[in-house]
Coordinates of C-alpha atoms in Angstrom, one line a residue:
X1 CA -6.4 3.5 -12.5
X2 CA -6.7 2.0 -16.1
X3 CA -9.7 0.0 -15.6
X4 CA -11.7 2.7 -13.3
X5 CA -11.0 5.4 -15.9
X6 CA -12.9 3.0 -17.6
X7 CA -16.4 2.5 -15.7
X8 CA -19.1 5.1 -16.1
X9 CA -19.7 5.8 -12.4
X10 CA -16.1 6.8 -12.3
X11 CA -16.2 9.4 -9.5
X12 CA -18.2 7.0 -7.0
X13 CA -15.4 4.3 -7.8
X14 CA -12.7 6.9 -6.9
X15 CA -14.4 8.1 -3.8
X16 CA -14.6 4.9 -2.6
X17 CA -11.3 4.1 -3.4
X18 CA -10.2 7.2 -1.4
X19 CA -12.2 6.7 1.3
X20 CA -9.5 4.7 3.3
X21 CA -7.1 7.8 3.2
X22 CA -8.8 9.8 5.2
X23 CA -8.4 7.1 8.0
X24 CA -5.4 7.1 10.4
X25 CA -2.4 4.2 10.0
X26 CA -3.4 3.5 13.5
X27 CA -7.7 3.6 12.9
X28 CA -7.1 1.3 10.2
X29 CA -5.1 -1.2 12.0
X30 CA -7.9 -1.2 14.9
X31 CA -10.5 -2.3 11.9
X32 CA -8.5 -5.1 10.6
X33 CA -7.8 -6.3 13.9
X34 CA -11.7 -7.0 14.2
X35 CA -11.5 -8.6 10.4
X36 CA -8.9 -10.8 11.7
X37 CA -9.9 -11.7 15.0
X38 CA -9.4 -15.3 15.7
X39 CA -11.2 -17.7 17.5
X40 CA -10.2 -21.5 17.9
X41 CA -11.9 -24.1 16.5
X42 CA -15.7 -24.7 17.8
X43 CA -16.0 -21.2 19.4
X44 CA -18.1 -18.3 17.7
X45 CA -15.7 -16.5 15.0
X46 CA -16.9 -13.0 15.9
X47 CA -13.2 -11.9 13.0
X48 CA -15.3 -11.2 9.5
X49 CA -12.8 -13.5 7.6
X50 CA -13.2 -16.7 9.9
X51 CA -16.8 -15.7 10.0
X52 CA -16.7 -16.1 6.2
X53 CA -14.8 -18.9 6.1
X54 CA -16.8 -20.8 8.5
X55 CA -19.9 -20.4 5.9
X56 CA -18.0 -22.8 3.3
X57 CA -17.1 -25.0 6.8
X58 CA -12.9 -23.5 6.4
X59 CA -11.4 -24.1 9.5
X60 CA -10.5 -20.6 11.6
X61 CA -7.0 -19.2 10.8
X62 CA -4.9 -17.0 13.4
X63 CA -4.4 -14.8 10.6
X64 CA -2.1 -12.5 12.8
X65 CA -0.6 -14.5 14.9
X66 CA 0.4 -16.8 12.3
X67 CA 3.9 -16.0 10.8
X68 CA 2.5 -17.8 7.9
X69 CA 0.1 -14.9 7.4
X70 CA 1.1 -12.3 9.5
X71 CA 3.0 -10.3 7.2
X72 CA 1.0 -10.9 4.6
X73 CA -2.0 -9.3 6.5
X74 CA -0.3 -6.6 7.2
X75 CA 0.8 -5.9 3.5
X76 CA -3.7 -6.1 2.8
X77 CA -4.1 -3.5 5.5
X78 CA -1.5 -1.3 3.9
X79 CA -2.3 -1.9 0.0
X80 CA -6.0 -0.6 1.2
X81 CA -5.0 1.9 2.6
X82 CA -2.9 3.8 0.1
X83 CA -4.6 2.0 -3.3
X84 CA -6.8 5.0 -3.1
X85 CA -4.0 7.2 -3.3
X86 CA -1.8 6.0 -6.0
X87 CA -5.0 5.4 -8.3
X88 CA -5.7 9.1 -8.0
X89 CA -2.1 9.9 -9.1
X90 CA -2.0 7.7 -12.0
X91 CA -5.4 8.3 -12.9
X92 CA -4.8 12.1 -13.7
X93 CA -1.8 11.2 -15.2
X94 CA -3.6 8.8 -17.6
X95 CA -5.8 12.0 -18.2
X96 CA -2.8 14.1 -20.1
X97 CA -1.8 11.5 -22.5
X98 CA -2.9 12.7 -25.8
X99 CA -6.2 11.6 -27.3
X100 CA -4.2 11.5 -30.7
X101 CA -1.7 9.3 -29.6
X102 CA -4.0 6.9 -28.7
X103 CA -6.2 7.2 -32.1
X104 CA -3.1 6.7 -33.9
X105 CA -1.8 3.4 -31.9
X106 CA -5.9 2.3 -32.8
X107 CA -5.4 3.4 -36.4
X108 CA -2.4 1.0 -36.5
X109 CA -4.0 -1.7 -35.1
X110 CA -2.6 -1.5 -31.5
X111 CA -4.7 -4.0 -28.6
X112 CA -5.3 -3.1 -25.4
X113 CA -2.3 -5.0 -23.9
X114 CA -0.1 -3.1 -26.6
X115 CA -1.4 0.2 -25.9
X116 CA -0.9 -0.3 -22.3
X117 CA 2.6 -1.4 -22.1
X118 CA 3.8 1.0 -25.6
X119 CA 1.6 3.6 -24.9
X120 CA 0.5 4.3 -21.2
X121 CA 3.3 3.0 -19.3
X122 CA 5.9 5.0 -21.2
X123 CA 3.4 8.2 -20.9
X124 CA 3.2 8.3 -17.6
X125 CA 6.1 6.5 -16.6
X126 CA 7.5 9.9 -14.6
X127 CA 4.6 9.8 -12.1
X128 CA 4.8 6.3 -12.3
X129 CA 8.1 6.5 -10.9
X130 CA 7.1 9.2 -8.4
X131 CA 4.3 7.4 -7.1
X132 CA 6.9 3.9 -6.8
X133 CA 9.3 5.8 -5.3
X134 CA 6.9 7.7 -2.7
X135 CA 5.4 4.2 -1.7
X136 CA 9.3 3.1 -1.0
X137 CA 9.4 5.6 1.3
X138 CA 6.2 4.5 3.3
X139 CA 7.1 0.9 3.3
X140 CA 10.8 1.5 4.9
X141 CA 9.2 4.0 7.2
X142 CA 5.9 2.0 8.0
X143 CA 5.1 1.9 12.4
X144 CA 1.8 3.1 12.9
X145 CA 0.4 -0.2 11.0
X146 CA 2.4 -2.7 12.9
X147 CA 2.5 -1.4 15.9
X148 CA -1.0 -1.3 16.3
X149 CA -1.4 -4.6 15.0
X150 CA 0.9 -6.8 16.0
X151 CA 3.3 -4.5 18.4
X152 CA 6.4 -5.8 15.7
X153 CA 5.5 -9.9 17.2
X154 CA 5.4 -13.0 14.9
X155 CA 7.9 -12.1 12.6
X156 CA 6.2 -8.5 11.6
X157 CA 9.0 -6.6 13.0
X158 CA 10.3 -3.5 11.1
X159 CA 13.2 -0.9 11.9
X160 CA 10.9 1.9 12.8
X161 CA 9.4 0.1 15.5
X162 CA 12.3 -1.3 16.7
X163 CA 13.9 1.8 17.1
X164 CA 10.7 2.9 19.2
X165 CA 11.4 -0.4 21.2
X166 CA 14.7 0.0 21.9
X167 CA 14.8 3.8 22.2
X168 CA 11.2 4.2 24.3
X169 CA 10.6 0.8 25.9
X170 CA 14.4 -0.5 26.8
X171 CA 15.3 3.2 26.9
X172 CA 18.9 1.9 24.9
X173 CA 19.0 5.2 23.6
X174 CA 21.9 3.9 21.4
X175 CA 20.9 1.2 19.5
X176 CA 18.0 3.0 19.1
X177 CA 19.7 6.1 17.6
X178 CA 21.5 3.9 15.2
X179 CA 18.3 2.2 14.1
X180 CA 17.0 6.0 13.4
X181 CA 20.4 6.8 11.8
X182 CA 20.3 3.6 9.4
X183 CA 16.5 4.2 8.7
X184 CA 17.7 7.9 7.5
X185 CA 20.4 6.1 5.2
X186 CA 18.4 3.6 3.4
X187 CA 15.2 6.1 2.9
X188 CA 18.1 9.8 1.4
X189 CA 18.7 7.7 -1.7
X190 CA 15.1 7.1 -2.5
X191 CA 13.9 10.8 -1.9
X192 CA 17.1 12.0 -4.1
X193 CA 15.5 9.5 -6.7
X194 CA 12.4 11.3 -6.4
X195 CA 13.3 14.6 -6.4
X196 CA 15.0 13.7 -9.5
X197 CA 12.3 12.6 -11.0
X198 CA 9.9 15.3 -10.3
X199 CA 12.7 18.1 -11.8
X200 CA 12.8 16.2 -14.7
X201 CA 9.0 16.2 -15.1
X202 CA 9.3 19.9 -14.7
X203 CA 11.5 20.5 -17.4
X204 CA 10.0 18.1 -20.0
X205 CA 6.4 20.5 -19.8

């Protein structure tokens, strides 16, 4: 949010950083899945990463099916997704810090690295915690992603689609309840933390 606050073409950079929200958890998994499709050795890498690496002569990587990598490919499908998001949030809150705080941390000699971590972070450090605390959420809820990816396989699995699984596939209506029960649990501390934070906002304006 810093840096495209930053650029001239500011609004362009946004848009384009938005663009992936108005895509579906499940559309966007399809995509990647063509990003990461891999091919062994020899064959024709039709995936746009083993096409790239194959420019530089990188041997193919199962990128998904890879526990290596598979989580990790996941997390770069969901960090695009919601970047967008959260940079918007931050960005408008960068936009009510006061232009004479800021001229008077220059006056006194204050760099950029000071001015970020004295100045910005403590500024905004409300919707900074709202926007942390909303992503929380997401993660411990996340499905559409890795279902649509990886169907919870080489080592991706999470509780919300286990409790689909278990509930809808092995019809153990159960353990499956549980799983939804426990999922509730863990996620009620984090919303109380954010509602927290968001009366608090209130009151300081």
């Amino acid at each position: 949010a810093v840096l495209v606050d930053r650029v001239r073409i500011e609004a362009i950079v946004k848009s384009m950083l938005f663009i992936p929200m108005a895509i579906s958890g499940v559309a966007a998994a399809v995509i990647w899945r063509f990003v990461y499709i891999y091919e062994p050795k020899g064959e024709t890498q039709i995936g746009l990463l083993n096409a790239f690496l194959g420019l530089f002569h990188i041997n193919p990587q199962a990128w998904i099916q890879n526990e290596a990598f598979s989580t990790y490919a996941l997390i770069v499908i969901y960090v695009w997704i919601w970047t967008g998001f959260c940079m918007v949030i931050l960005s408008a809150a960068l936009k009510g810090v006061p232009d004479e705080i800021i001229e008077a941390a220059k006056m006194d000699g204050a760099g950029r690295l000071t001015m970020f971590w004295r100045i910005t972070i403590p500024m905004i450090a409300p919707t900074l915690g709202v926007v942390i605390t909303t992503m929380v959420i997401n993660v411990l809820k996340i499905f559409d992603i890795v279902y649509a990816t990886t169907g919870g396989n080489y080592g991706t699995n999470v509780v919300a689609n286990e409790f689909y699984t278990q509930d809808f596939l092995n019809l153990n209506l159960g353990i499956g309840s549980a799983l939804a029960i426990l999922l509730t649990i863990v996620i009620l501390p984090v919303m109380v933390i954010n509602i927290r934070r968001m009366r608090a906002q209130e009151r300081m304006r």
